[in-house]
Coordinates of N, CA and C in Angstrom, one line a residue:
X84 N -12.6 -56.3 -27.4 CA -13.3 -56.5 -26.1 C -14.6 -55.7 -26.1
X85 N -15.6 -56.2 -26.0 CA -17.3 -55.9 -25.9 C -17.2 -55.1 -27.4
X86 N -16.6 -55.1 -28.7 CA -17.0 -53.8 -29.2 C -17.9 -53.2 -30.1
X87 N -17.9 -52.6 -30.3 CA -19.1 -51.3 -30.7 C -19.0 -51.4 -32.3
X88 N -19.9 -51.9 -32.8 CA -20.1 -51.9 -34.4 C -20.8 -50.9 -35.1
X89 N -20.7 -50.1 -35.7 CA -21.9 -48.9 -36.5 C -21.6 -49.3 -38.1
X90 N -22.4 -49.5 -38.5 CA -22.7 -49.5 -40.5 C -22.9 -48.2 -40.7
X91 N -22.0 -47.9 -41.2 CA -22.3 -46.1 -42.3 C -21.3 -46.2 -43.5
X92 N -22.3 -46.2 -44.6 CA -22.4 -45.8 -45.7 C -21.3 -47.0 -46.5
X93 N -21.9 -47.9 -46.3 CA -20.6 -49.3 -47.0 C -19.5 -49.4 -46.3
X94 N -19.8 -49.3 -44.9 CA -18.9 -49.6 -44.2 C -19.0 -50.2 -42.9
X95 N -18.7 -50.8 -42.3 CA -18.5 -51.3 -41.0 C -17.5 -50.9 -39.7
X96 N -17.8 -49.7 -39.2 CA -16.7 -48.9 -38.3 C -16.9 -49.5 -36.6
X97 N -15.8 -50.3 -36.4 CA -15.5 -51.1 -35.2 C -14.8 -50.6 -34.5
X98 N -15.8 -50.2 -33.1 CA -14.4 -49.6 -32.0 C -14.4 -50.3 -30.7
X99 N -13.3 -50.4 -30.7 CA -13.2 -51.8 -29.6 C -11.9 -51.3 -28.8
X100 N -10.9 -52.3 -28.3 CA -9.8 -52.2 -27.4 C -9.7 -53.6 -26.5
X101 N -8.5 -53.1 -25.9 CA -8.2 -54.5 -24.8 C -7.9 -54.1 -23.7
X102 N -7.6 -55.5 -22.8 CA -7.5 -55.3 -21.3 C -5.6 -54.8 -21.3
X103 N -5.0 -54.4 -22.3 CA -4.0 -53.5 -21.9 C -4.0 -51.9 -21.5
X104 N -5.3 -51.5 -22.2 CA -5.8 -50.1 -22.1 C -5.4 -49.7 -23.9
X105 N -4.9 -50.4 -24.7 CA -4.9 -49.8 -26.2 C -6.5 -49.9 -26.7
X106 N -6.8 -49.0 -27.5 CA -8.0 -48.6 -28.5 C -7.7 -48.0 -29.6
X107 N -8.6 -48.5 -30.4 CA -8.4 -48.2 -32.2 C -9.9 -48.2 -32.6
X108 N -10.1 -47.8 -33.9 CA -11.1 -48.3 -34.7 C -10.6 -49.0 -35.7
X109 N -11.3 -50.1 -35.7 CA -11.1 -51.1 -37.6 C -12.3 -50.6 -38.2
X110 N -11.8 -49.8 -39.9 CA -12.8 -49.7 -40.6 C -12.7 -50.9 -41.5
X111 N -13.9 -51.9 -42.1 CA -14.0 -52.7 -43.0 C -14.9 -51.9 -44.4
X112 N -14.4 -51.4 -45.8 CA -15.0 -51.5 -46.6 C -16.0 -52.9 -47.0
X113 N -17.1 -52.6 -47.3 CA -17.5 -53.9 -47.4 C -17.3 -54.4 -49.0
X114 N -17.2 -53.5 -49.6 CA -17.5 -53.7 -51.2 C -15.9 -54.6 -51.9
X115 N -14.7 -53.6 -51.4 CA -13.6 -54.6 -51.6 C -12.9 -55.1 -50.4
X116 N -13.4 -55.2 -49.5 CA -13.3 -56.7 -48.1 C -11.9 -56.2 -47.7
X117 N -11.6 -54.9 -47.7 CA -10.3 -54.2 -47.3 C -10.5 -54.4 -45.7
X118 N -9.5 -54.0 -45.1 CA -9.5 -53.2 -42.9 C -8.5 -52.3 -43.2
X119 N -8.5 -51.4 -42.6 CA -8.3 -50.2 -42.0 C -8.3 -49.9 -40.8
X120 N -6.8 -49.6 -39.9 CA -7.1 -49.6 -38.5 C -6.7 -47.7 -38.4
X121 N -7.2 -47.3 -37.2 CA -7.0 -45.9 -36.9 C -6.5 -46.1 -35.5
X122 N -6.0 -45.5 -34.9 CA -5.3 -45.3 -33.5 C -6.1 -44.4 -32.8
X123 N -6.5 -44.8 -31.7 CA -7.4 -43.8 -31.0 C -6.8 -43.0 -29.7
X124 N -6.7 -41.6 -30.0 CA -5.7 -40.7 -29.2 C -5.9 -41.3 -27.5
X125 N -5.3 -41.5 -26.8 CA -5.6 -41.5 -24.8 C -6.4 -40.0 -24.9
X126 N -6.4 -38.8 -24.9 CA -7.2 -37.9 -24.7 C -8.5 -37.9 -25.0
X127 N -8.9 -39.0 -25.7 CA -10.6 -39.0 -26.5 C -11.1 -40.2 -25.7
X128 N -10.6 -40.7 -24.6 CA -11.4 -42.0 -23.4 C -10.9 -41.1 -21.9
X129 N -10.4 -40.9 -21.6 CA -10.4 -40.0 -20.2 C -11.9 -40.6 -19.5
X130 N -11.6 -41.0 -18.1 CA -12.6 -41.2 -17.6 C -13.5 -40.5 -17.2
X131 N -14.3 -40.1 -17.3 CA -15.4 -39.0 -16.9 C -16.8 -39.4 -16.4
X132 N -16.4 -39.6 -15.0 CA -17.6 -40.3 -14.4 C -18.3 -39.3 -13.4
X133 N -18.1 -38.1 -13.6 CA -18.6 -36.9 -13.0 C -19.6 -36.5 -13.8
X134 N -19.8 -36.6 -14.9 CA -21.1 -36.2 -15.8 C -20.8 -36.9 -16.9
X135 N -22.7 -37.1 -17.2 CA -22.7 -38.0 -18.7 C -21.8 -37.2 -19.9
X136 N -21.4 -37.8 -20.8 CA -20.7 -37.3 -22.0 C -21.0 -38.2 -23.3
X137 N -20.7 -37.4 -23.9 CA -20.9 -38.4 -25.5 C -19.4 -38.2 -26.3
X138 N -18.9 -39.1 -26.9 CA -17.8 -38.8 -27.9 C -18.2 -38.6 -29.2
X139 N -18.0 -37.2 -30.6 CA -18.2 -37.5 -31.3 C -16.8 -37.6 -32.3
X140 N -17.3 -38.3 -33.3 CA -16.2 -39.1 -34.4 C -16.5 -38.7 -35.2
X141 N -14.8 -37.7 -36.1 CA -15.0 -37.6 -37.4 C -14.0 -38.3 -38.0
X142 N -14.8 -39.2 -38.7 CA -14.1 -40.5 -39.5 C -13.2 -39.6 -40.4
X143 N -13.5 -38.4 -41.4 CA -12.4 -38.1 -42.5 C -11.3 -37.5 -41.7
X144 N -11.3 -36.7 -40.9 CA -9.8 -36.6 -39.9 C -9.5 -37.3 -38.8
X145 N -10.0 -38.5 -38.4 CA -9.6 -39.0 -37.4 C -9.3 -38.1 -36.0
X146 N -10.7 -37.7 -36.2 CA -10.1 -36.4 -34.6 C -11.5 -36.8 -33.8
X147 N -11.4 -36.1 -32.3 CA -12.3 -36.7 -31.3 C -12.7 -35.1 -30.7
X148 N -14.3 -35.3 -30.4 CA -14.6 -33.9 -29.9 C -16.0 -34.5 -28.4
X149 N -15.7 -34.1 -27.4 CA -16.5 -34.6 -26.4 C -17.6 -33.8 -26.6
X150 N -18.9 -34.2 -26.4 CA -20.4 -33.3 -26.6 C -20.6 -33.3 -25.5
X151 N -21.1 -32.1 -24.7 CA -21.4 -31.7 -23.6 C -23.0 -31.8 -23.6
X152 N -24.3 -33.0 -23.5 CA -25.4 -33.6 -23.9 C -26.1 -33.3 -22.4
X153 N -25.8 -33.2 -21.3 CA -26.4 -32.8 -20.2 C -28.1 -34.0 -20.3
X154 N -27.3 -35.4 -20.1 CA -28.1 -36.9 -19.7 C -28.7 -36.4 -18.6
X155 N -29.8 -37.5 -18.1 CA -30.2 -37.5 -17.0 C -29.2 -38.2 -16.2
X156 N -28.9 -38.1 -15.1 CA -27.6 -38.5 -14.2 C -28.7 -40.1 -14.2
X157 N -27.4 -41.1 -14.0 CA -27.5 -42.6 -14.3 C -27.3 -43.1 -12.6
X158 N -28.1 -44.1 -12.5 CA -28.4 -44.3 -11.1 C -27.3 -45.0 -11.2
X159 N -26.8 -45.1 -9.6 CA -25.4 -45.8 -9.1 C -25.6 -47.0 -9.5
X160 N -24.6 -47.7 -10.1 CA -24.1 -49.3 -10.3 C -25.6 -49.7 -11.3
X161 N -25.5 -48.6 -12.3 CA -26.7 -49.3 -13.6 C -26.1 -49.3 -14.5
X162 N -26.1 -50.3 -15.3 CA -25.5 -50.1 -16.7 C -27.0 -49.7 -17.9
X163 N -26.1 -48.3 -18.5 CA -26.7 -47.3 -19.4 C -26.6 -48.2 -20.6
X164 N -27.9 -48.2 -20.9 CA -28.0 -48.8 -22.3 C -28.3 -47.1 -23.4
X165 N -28.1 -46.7 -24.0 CA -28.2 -46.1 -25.4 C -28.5 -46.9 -26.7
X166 N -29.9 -46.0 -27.4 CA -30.2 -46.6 -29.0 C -30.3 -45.6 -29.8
X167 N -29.8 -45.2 -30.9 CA -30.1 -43.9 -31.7 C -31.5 -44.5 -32.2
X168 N -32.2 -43.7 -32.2 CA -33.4 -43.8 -33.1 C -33.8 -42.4 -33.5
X169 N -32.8 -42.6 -34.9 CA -32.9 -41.3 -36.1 C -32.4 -40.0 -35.5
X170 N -32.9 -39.0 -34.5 CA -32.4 -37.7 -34.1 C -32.3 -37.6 -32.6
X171 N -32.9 -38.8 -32.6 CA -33.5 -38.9 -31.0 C -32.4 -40.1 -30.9
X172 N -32.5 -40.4 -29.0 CA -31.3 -40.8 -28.4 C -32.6 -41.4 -27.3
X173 N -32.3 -43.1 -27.1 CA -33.2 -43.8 -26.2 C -32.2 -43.9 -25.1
X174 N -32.3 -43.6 -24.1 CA -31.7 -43.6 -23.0 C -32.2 -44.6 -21.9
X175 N -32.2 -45.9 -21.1 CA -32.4 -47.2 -20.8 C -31.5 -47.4 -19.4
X176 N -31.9 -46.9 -18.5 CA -31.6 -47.2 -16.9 C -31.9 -48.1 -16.4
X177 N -33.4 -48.5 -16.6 CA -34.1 -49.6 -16.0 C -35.2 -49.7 -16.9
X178 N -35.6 -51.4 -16.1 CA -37.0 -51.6 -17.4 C -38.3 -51.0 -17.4
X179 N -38.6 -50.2 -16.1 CA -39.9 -49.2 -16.4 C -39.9 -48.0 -16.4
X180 N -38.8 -47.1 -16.9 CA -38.8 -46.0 -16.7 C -37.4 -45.6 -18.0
X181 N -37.9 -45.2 -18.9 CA -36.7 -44.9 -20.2 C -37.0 -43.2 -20.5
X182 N -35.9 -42.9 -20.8 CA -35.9 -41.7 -21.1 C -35.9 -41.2 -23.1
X183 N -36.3 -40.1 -23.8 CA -36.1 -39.6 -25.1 C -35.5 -38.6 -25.0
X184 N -34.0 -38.4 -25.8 CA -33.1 -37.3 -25.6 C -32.9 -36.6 -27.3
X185 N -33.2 -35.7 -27.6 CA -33.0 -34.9 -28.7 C -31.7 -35.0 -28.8
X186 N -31.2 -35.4 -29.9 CA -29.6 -34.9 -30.3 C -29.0 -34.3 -30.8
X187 N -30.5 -33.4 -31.3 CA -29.9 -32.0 -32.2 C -29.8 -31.2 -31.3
X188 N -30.9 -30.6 -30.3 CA -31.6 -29.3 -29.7 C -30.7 -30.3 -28.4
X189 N -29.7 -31.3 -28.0 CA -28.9 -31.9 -27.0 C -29.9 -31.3 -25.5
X190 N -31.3 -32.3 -25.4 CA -32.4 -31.8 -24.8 C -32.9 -32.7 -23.9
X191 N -33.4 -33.2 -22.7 CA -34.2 -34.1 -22.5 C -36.0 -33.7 -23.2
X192 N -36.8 -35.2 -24.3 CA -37.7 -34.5 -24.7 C -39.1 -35.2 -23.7
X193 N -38.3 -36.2 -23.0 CA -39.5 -37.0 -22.4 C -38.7 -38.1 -21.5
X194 N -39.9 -38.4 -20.2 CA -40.3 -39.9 -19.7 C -40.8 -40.4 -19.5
X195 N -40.7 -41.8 -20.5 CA -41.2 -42.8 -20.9 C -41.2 -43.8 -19.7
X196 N -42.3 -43.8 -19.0 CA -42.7 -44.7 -18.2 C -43.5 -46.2 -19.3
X197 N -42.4 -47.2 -19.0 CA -42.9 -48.7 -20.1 C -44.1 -49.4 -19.0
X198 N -45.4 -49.6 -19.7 CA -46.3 -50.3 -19.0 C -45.9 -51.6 -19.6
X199 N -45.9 -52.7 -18.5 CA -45.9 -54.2 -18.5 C -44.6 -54.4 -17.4
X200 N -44.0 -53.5 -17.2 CA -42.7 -54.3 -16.2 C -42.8 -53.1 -14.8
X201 N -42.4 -54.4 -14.2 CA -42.6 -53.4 -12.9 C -41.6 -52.7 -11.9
X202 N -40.3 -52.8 -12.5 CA -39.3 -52.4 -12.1 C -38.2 -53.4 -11.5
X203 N -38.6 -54.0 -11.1 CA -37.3 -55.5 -11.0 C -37.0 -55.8 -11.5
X204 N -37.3 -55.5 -13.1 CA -36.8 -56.5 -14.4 C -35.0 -55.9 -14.2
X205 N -33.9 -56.6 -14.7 CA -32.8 -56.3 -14.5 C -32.5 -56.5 -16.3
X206 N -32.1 -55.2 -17.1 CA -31.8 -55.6 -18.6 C -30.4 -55.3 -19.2
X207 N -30.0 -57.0 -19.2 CA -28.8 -57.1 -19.8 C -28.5 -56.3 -21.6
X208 N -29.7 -56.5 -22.1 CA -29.1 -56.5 -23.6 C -30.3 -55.5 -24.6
X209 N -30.6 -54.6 -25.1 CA -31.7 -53.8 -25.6 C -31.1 -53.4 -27.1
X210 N -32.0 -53.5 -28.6 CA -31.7 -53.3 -29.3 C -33.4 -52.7 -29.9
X211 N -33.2 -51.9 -31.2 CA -33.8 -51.7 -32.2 C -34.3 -52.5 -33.1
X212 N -35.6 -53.2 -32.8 CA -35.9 -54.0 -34.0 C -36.7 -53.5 -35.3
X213 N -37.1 -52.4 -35.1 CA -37.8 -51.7 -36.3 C -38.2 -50.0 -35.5
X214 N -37.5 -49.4 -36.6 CA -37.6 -47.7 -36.0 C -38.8 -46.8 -37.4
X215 N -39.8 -46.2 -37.3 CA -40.1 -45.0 -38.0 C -40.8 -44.1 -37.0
X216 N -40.7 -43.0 -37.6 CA -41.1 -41.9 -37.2 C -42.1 -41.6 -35.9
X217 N -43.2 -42.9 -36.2 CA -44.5 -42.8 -35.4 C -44.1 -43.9 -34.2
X218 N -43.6 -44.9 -34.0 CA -43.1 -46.0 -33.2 C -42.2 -46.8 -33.5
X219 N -41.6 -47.3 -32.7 CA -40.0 -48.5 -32.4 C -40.6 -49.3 -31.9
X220 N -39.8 -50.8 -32.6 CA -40.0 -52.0 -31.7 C -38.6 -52.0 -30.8
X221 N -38.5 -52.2 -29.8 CA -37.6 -52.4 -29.0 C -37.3 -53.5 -28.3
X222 N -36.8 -54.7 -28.6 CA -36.3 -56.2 -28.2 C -35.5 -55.9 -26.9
X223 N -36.1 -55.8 -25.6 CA -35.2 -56.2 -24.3 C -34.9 -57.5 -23.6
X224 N -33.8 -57.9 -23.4 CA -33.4 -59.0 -23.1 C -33.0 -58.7 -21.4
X225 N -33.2 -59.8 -20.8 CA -33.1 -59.6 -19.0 C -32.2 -60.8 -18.4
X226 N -32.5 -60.4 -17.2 CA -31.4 -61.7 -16.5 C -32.8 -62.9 -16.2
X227 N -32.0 -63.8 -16.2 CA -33.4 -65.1 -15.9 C -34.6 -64.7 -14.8
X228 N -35.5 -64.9 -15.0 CA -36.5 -65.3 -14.8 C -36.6 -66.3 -13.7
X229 N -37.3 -65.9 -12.3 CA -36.7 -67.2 -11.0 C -37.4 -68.1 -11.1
X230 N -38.8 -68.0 -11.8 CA -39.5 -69.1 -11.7 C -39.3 -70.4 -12.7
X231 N -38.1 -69.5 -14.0 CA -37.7 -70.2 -14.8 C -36.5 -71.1 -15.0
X232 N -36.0 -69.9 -13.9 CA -34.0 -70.7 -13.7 C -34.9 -71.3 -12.0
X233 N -34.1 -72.4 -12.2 CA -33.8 -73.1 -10.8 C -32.9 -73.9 -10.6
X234 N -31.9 -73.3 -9.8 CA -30.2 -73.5 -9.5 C -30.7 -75.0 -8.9
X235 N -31.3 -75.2 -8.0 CA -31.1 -76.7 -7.5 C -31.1 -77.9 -8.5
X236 N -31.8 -77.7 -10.1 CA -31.5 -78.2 -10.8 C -30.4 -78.0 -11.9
X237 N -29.7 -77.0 -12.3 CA -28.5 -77.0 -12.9 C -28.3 -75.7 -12.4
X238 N -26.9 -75.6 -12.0 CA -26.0 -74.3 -11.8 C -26.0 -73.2 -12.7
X239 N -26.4 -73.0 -14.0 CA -26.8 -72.3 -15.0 C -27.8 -71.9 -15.3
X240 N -28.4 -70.9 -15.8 CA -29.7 -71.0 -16.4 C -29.9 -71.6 -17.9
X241 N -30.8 -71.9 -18.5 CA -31.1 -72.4 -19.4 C -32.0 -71.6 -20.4
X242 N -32.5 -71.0 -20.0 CA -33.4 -69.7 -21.0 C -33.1 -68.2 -20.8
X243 N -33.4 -67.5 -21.5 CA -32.8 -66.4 -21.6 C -34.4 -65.1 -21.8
X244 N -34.6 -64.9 -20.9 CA -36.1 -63.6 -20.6 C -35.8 -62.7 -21.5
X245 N -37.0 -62.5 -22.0 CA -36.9 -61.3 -23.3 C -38.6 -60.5 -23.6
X246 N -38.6 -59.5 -23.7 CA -39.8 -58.6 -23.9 C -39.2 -58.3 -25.5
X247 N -40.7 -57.9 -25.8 CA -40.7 -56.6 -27.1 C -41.5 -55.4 -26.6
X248 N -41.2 -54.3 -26.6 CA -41.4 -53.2 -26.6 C -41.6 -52.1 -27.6
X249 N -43.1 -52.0 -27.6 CA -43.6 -50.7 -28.5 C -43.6 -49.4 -27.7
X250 N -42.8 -48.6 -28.7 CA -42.0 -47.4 -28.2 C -42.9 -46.2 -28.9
X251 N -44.0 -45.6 -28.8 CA -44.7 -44.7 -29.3 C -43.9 -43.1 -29.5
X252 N -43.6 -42.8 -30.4 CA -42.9 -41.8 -30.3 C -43.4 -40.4 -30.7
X253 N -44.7 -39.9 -30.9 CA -45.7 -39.2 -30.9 C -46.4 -38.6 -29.5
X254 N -46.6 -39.7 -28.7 CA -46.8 -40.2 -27.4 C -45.7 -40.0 -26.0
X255 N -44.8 -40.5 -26.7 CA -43.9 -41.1 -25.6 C -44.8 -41.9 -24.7
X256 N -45.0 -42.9 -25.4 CA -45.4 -44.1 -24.6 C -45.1 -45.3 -24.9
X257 N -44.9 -46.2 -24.0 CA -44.3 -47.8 -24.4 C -45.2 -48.5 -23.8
X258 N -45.3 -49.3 -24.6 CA -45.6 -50.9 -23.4 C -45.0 -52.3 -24.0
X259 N -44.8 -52.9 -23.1 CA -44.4 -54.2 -23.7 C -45.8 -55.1 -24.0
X260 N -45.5 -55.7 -25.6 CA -46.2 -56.4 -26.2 C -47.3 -57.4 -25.9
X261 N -46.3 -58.8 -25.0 CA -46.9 -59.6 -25.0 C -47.0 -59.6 -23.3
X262 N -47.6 -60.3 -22.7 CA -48.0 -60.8 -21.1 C -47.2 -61.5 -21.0
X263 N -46.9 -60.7 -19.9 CA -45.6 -61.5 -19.4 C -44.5 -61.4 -20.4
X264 N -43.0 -62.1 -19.8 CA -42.0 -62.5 -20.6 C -41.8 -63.6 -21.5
X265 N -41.4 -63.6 -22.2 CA -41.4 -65.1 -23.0 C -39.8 -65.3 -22.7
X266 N -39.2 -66.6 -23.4 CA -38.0 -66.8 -23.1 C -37.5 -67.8 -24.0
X267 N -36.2 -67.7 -24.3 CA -35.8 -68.2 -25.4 C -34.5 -69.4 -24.3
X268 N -35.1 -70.8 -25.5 CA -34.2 -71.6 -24.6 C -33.0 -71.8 -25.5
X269 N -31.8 -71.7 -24.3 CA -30.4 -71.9 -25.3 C -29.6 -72.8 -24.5
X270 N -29.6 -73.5 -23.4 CA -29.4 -74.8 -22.9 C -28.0 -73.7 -21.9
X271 N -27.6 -74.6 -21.3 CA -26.6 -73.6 -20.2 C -26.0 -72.6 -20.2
X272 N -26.0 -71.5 -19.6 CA -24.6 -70.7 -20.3 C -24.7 -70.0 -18.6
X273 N -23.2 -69.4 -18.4 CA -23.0 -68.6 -17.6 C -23.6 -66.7 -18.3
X274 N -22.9 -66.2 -19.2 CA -23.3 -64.9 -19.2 C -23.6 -65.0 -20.8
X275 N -24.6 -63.8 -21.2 CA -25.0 -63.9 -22.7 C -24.4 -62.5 -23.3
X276 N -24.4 -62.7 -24.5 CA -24.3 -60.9 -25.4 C -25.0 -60.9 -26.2
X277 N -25.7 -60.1 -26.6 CA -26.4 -59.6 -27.7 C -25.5 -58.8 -28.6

């Protein structure tokens, strides 16, 4: 259910769960096409919605240790997007205002106010399309576009709003690329995943 894929080191480490409340990780070697499942303790998911938290994972003992990272507090009813980029931690509330969090020195190092969106944008889906040292491309994906979706003609949207995002990391400055949104057409759907 929704889960969380990370590649380290010829591997493929999947953590997921279901709507019973069970959680595991499936490790896939990739080299001899093995799985590997691990059981993930109830004490390492505890709900903790009184402050941000991070879980960290040590894959060779299978043990769980909570980082106490002190986030910027997440505005009510936002869904937190997170992207590692290298030491640093992109933190993604809304589309004109992103935060950079050190994950060594566990710091706020900046905010990144994104020039091109003006705060209405609503962002379902954000990934890393190319990271070094000096700037990030950052692919944000959004909820339709009104002038694009029009319910009176199909109950569904049909395109799917999307920005690219140059993430200055010298700077701390963004802007999105192109004018305006572009949009990718994928013919009806109720909800998308990236």
């Amino acid at each position: 259910r929704r889960p969380l894929v990370v590649p380290c080191k010829g591997k493929l480490y999947i953590f997921g769960g279901d709507n019973l409340g069970e959680h595991w990780v499936d490790i896939y070697t990739i080299r001899s096409g093995l799985w590997e499942r691990r059981e993930v303790p109830g004490s390492a998911l505890l709900s903790r919605f009184s402050h941000q938290w991070l879980m960290w994972y040590d894959v060779n003992v299978n043990s769980w240790e909570e980082v106490d990272c002190k986030f910027p507090r997440a505005p009510e009813y936002h869904s937190r997007k997170l992207i590692r980029l290298g030491c640093n931690l992109l933190i993604v509330d809304s589309a004109s205002v992103w935060y950079i969090y050190d994950l060594v020195r566990k710091k706020l190092l900046a905010n990144v106010a994104v020039g091109g969106f003006d705060g209405s944008e609503i962002i379902t889906d954000i990934f890393c399309c190319h990271h070094a040292n000096e700037e990030s491309l950052i692919y944000v994906f959004m909820e339709p576009d009104e002038t694009v979706f029009k319910p009176e003609k199909s109950p569904h949207p049909q395109h799917v709003s999307y920005a690219i995002v140059k993430l200055k990391l010298q700077t701390f400055s963004a802007k999105v690329e192109y004018e305006g949104h572009r949009h990718l057409k994928v013919g009806p759907y109720i909800k998308h995943y990236m």
